[in-house]
Coordinates of C-alpha atoms and ligand atoms in Angstrom, one line a residue:
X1 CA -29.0 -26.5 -4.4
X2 CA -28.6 -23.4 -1.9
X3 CA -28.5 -24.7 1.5
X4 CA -29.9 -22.9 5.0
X5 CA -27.7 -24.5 7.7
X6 CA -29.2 -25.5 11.0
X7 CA -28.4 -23.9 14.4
X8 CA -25.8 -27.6 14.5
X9 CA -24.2 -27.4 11.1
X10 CA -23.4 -23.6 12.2
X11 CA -21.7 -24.9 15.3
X12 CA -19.6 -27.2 12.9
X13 CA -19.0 -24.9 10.2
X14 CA -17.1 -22.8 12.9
X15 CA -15.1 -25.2 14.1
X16 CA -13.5 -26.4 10.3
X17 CA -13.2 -22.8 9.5
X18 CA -11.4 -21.9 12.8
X19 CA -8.8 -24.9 12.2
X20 CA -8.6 -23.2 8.7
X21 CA -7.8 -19.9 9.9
X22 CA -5.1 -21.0 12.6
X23 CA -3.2 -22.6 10.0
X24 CA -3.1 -19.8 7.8
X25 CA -1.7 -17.8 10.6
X26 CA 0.4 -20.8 11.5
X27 CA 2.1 -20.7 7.8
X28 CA 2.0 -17.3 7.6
X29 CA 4.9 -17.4 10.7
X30 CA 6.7 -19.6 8.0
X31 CA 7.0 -17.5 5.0
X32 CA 10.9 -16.1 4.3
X33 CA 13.0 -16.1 1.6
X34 CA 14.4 -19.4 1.1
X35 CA 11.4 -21.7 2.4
X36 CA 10.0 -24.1 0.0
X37 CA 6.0 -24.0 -0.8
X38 CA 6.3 -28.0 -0.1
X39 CA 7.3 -27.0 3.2
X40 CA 4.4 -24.4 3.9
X41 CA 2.6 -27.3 2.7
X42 CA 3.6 -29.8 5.5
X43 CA 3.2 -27.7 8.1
X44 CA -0.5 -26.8 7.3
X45 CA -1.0 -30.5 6.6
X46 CA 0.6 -31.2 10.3
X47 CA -1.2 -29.0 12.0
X48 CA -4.9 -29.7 9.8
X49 CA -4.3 -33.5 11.4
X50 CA -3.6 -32.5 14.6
X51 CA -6.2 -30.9 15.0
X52 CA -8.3 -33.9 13.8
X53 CA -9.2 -32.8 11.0
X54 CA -8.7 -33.1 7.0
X55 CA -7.1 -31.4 4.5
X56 CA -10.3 -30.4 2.3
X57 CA -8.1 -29.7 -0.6
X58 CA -5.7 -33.0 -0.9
X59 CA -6.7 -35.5 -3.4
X60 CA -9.6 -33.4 -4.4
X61 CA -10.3 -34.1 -7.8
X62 CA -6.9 -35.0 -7.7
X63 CA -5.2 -32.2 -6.5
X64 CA -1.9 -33.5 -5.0
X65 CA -1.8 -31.3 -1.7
X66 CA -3.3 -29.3 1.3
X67 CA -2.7 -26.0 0.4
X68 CA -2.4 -24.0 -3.1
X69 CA 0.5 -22.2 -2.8
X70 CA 0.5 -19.4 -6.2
X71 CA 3.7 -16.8 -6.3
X72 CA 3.6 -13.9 -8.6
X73 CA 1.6 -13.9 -11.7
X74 CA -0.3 -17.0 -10.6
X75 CA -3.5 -16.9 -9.7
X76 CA -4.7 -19.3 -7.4
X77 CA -4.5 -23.8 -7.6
X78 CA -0.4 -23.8 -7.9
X79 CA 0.9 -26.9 -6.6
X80 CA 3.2 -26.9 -3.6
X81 CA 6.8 -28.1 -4.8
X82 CA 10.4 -28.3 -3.3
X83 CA 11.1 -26.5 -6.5
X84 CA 9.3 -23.6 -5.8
X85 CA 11.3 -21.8 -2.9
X86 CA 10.3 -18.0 -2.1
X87 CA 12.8 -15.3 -2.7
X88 CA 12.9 -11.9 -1.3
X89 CA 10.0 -9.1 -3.3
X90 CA 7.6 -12.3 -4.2
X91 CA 4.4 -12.0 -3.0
X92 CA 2.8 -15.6 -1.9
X93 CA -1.1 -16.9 -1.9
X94 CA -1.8 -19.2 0.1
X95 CA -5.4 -21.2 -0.4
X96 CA -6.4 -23.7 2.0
X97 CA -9.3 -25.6 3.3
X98 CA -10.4 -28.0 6.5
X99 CA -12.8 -30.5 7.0
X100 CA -13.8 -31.3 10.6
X101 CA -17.3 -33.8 11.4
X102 CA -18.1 -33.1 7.8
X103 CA -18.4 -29.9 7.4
X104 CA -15.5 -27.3 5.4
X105 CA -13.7 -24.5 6.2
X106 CA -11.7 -22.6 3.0
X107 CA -9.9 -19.0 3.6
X108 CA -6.9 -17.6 1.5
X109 CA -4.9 -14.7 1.9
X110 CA -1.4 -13.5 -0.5
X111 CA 1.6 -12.6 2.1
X112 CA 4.6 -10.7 0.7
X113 CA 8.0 -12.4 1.0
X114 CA 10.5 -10.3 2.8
X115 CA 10.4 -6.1 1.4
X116 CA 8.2 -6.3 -1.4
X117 CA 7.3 -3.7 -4.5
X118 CA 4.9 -0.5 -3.4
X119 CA 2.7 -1.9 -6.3
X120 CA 2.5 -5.0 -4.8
X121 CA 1.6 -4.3 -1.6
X122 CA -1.2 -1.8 -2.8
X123 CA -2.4 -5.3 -4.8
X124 CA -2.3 -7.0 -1.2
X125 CA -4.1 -4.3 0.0
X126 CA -6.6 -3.6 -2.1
X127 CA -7.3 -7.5 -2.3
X128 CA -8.3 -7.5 1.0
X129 CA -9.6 -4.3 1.1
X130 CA -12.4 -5.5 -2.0
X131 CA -13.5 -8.8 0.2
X132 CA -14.1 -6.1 3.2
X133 CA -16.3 -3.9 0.8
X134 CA -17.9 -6.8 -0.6
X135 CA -19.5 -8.7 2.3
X136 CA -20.6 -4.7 4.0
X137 CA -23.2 -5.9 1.7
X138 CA -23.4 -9.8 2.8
X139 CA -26.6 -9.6 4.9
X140 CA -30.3 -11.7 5.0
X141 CA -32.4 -10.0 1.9
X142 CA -29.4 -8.5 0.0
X143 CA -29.0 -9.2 -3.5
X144 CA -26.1 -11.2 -4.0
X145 CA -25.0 -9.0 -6.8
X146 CA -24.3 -6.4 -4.4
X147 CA -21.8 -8.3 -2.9
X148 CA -20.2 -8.9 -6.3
X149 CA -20.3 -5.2 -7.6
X150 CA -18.8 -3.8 -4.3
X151 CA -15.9 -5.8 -4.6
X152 CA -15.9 -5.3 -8.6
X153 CA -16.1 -1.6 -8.1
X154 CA -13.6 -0.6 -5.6
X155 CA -10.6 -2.8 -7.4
X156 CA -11.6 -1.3 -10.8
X157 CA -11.4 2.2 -8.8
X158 CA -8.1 1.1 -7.9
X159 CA -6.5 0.5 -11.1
X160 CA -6.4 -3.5 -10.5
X161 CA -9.4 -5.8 -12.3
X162 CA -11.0 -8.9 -11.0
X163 CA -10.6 -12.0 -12.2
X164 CA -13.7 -13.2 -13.8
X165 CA -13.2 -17.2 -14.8
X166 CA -13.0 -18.4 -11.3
X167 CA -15.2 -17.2 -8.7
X168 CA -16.8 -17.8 -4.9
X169 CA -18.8 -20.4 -3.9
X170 CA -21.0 -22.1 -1.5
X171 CA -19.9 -24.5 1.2
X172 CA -20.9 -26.3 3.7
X173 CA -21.2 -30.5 3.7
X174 CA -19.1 -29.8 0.5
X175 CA -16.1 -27.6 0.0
X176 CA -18.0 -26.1 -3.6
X177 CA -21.6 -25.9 -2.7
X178 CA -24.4 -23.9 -4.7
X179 CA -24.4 -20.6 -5.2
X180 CA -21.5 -19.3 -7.5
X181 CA -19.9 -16.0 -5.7
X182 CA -19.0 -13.8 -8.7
X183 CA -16.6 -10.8 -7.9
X184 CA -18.3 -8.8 -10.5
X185 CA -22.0 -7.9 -11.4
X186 CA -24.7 -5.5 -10.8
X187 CA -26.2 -4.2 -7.6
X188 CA -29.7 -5.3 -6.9
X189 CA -29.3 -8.8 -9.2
X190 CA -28.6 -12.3 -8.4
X191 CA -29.6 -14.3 -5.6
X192 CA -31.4 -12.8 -1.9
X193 CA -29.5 -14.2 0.3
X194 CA -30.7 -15.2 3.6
X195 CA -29.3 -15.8 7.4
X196 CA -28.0 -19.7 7.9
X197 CA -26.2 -19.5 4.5
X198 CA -22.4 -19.9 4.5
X199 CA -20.4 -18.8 1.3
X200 CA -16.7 -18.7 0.6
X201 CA -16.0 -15.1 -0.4
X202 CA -13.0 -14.7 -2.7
X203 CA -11.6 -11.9 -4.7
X204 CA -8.9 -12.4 -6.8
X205 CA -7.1 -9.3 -8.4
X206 CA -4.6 -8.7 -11.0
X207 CA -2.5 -5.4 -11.6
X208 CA -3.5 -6.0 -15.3
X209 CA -6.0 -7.4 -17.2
X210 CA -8.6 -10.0 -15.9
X211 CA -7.6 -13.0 -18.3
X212 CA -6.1 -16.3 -17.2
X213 CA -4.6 -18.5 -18.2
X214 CA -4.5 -22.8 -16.7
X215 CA -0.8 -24.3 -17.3
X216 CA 0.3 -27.6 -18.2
X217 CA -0.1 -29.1 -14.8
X218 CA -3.8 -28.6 -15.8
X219 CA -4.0 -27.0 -12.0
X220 CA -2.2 -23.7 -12.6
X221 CA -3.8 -20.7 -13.2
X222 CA -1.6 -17.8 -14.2
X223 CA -2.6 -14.2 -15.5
X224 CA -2.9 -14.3 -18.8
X225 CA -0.4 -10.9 -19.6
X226 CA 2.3 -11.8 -16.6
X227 CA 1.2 -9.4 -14.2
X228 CA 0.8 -10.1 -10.4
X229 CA -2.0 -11.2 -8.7
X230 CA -3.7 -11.6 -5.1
X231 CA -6.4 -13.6 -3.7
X232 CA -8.6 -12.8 0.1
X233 CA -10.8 -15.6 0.9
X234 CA -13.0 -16.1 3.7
X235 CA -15.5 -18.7 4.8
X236 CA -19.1 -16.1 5.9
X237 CA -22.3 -16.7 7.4
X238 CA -24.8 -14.4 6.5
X239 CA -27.2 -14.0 9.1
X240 CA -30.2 -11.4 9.8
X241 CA -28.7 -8.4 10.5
X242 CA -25.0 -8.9 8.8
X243 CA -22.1 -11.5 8.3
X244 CA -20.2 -13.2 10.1
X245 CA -15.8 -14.3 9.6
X246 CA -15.9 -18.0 10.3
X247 CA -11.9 -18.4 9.3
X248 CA -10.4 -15.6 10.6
Ligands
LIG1 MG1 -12.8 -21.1 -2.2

């Protein structure tokens, strides 16, 4: 079900998405060769509490902790570790969510790790570039595969593809909320969307092909051929003229 939120829910909506863009930026000041992902992981988890809010991501469905943290060639859902420590030319996604009074914030964004490759900062790049293109289109009465096609077409015209087995969402009351946010389609189909919706926006690009692959963890998602991959995600609301960046 496709919720409108109220003039209230709105209010609320910006509040968990703020807390989940201020520890972004927070862990963000945090990544250097040498830190450990479990240790990007405690500081968001710190500062989500202190803020009195809740980690939307720990223990759901059983995921072990606050923040997906996925170097390289994974995708997105890697799980934090003191095992996985960054090195110098990695690139890093970082995926997190907060719930405050009910109501979820999620955002994402892939950070390099000291001097990183041309190639994959023009995957960075583009990444964020495609959610920019995308949600140009995020207004009441589009289509949403105009959002979906935008962002499809200028990472293709870029030489990257989009990932196509894991996708946007809804969210609201619920972290994954009705409808499904595709990051490929066809202009003028899908769902109209209309002002007092929020939807998570969320590219995810590989410099080769779009398959994936989910590791024995059973939360790991990794390109399927090896090569490296970026996520942008932002929490939107679309409202009558245009959208709006809750989690920036
Ligand atoms: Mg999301």
């Amino acid at each position: 079900m496709i919720t409108i939120k109220s003039k209230s829910e709105i209010e609320k909506m910006r509040v968990a998405s703020k807390i989940t863009g201020d520890a972004l930026k927070l862990v963000e000041k945090h990544i250097r060769p040498g830190v450990s992902t479990a240790e990007l992981d405690k500081i968001a988890y710190d500062f989500i509490k202190k803020q009195g809010a809740t980690p939307s991501f720990l223990h759901y469905e059983g995921f072990p902790a606050s923040i997906c943290a996925s170097p390289n060639s994974w995708v997105v859902h890697g799980i934090p570790s003191n095992d996985v420590i960054l090195k110098e030319g990695d690139i890093i996604s970082i995926d997190m969510g907060a719930c405050k009074d009910g109501y979820h914030g999620d955002a994402a964004r892939t950070y390099p790790v000291g001097k990183i490759s041309d190639e994959a900062q023009k995957l960075i790049d583009v990444t964020k570039q495609s959610f920019f293109e995308g949600i140009k289109h995020a207004t009441h009465g589009a289509k949403l595969g105009d959002v979906s096609a935008a962002i499809q077409e200028y990472v293709e015209k870029n030489g990257f593809s989009v990932v196509r087995d894991l996708v946007g969402h809804g969210i609201g009351k619920n972290m994954h909320e009705d409808p499904n946010v595709p990051n490929y389609g066809h202009k003028g189909r899908g769902l109209k969307l209309a002002a007092g919706m929020t939807i998570a926006v969320e590219p995810m690009v590989n410099v080769g092909k779009y398959g994936v692959v989910v590791l024995d963890d059973d939360w790991t998602v990794e390109t399927e051929d090896g090569s490296l991959s970026a996520h942008y995600e932002n929490t939107i609301l679309i409202t009558k003229s245009a959208c709006e960046i809750l989690t920036l």
